[in-house]
mmCIF file of C-alpha atoms in Angstrom:
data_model
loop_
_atom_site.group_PDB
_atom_site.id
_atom_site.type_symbol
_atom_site.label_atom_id
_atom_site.label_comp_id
_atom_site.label_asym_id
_atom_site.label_seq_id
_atom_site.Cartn_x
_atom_site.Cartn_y
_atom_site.Cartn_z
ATOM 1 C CA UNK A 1496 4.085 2.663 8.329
ATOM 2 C CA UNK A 1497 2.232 2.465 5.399
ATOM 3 C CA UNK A 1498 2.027 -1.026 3.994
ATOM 4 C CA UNK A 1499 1.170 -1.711 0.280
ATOM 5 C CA UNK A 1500 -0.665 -3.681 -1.764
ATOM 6 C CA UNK A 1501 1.595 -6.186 -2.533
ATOM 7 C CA UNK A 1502 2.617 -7.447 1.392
ATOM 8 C CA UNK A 1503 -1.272 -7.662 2.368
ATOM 9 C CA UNK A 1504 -2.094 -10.029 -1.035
ATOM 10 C CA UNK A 1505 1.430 -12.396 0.209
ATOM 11 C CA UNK A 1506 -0.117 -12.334 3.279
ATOM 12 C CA UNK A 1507 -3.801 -13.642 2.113
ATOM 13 C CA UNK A 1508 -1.833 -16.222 0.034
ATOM 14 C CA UNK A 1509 -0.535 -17.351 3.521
ATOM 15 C CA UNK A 1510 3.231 -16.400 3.200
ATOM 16 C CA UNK A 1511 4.810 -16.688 6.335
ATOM 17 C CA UNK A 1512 7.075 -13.679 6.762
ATOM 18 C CA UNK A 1513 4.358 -11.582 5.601
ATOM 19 C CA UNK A 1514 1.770 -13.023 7.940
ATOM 20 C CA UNK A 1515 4.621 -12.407 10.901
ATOM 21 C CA UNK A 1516 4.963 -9.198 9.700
ATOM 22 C CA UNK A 1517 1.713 -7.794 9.807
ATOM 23 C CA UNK A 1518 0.643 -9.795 12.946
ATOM 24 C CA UNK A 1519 3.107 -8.372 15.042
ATOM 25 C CA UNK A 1520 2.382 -5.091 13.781
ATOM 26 C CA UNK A 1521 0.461 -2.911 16.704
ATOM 27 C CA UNK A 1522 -1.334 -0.572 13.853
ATOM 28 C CA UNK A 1523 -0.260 0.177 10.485
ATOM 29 C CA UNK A 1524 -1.944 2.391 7.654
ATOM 30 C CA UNK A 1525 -3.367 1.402 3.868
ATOM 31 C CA UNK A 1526 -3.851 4.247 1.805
ATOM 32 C CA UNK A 1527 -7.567 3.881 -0.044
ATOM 33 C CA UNK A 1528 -6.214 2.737 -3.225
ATOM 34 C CA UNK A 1529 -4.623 -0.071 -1.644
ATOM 35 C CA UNK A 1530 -7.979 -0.993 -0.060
ATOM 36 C CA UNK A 1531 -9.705 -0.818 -3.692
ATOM 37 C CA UNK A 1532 -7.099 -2.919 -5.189
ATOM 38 C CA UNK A 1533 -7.920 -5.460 -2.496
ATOM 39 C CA UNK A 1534 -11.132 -5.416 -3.343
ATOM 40 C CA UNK A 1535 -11.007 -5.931 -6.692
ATOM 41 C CA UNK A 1536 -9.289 -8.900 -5.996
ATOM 42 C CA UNK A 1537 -12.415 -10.283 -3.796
ATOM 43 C CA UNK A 1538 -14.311 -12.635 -5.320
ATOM 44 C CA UNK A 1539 -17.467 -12.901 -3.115
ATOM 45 C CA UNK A 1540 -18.866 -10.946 -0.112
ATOM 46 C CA UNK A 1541 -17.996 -13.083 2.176
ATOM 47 C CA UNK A 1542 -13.635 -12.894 1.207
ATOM 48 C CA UNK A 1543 -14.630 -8.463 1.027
ATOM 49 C CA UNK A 1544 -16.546 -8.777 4.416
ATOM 50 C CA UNK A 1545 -13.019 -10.779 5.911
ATOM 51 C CA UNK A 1546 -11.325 -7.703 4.390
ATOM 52 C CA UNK A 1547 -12.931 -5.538 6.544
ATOM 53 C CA UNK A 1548 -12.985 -7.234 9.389
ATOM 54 C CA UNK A 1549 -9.314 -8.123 9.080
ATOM 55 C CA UNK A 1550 -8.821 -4.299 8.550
ATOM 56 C CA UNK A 1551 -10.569 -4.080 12.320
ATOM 57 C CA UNK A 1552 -8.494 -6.517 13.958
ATOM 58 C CA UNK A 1553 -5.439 -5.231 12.922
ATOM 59 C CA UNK A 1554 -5.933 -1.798 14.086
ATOM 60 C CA UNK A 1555 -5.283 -0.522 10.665
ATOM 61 C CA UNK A 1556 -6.194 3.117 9.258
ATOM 62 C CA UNK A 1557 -6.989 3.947 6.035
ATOM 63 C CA UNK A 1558 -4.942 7.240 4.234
ATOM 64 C CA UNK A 1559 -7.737 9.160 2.060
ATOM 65 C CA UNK A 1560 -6.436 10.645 -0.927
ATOM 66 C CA UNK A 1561 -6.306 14.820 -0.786
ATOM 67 C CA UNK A 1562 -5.436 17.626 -2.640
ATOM 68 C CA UNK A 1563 -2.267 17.682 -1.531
ATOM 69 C CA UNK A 1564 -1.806 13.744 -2.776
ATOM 70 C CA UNK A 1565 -3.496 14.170 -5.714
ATOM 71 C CA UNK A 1566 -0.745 17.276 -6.973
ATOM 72 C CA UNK A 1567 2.506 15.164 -5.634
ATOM 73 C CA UNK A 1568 1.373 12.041 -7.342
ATOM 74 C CA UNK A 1569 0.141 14.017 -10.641
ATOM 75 C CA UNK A 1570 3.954 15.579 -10.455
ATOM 76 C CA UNK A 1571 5.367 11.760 -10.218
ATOM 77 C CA UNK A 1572 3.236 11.159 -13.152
ATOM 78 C CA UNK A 1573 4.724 13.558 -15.126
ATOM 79 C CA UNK A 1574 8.272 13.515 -13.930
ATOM 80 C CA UNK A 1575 8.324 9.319 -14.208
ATOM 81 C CA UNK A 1576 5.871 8.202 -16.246
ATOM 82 C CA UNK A 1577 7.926 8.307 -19.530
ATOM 83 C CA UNK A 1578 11.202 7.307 -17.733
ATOM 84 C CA UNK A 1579 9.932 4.577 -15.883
ATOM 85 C CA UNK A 1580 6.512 3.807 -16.434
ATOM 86 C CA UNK A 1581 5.082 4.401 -12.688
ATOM 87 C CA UNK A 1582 1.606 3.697 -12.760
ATOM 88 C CA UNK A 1583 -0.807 5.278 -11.120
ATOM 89 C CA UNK A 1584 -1.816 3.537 -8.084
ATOM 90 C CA UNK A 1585 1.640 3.519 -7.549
ATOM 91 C CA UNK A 1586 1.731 7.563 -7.659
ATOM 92 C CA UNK A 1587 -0.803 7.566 -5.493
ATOM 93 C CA UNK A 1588 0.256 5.468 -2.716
ATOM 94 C CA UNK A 1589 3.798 6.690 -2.378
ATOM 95 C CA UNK A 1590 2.407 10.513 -2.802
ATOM 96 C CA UNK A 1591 0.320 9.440 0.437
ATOM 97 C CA UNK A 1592 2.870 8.365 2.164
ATOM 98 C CA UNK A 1593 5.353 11.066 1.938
ATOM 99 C CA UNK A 1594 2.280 13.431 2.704
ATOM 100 C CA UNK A 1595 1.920 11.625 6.077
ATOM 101 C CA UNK A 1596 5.475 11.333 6.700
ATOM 102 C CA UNK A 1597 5.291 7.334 6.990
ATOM 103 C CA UNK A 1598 7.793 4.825 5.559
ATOM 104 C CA UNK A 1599 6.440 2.171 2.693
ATOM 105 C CA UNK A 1600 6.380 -1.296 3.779
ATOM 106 C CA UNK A 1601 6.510 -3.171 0.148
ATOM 107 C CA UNK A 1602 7.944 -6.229 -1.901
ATOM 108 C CA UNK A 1603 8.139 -3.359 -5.146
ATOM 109 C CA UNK A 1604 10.619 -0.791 -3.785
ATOM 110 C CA UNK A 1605 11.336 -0.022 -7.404
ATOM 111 C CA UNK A 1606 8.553 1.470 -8.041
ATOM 112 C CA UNK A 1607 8.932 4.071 -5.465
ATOM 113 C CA UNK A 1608 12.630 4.829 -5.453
ATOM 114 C CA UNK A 1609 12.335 7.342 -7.807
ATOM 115 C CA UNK A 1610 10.258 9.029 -5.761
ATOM 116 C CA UNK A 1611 11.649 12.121 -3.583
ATOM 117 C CA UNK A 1612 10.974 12.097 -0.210
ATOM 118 C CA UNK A 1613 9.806 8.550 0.069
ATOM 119 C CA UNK A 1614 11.088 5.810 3.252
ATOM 120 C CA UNK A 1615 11.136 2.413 1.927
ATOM 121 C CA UNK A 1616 11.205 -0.565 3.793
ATOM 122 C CA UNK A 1617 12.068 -3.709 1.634
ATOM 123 C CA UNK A 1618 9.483 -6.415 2.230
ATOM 124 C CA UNK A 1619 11.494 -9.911 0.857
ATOM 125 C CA UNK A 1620 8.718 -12.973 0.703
#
């Protein structure tokens, strides 16, 4: 499962379900612009180094973006954007998950049930 953005910063702001969630997760996958969106959040070393290490603990693998990503999100871009203003991060992520065949984990499912293709599991805080 690919879990976005939005679950991992509930769980830093130590929401319960969320922390249950990912805790009893065995392994679970971020694509990279979830991981850059965390850390632009960061506001020191130290919280970016707890990141990582977090990242370590939980067994999670990070989803690079390639050229395969880049042409299904570009496509949501231009199929969405106008109708219902997905952004880009949000192209990205869900074109990485339907490329790797993994459901979303997120709080937003609107923003990726326009999307072909895409699993979405609603994440409720």
């Amino acid at each position: 499962m690919v879990i976005d953005t939005d679950v991992l910063i509930w769980y830093m702001k130590g929401n319960e379900k969320a922390y249950k969630t990912i805790e009893n997760s065995k392994s679970f996958f971020i694509s990279v612009v979830t991981y850059m969106e965390l850390v632009q959040g960061m506001r020191n070393k130290n919280e970016l180094n707890n990141l990582r290490r977090a990242l370590f603990v939980w067994n999670s693998e990070i989803l690079y973006i390639s050229e395969e990503i880049s042409i299904k999100a570009m496509f949501f871009v231009e199929q969405h954007y106008l109708s219902h203003s997905i952004q880009l991060a949000d192209a990205l992520i869900g074109a990485t998950a339907i490329a790797y065949g993994l459901p979303i984990l997120t709080g937003n499912d609107k923003h990726y049930k326009i999307l072909k293709n895409t699993q979405i599991k609603k994440f409720r805080p």
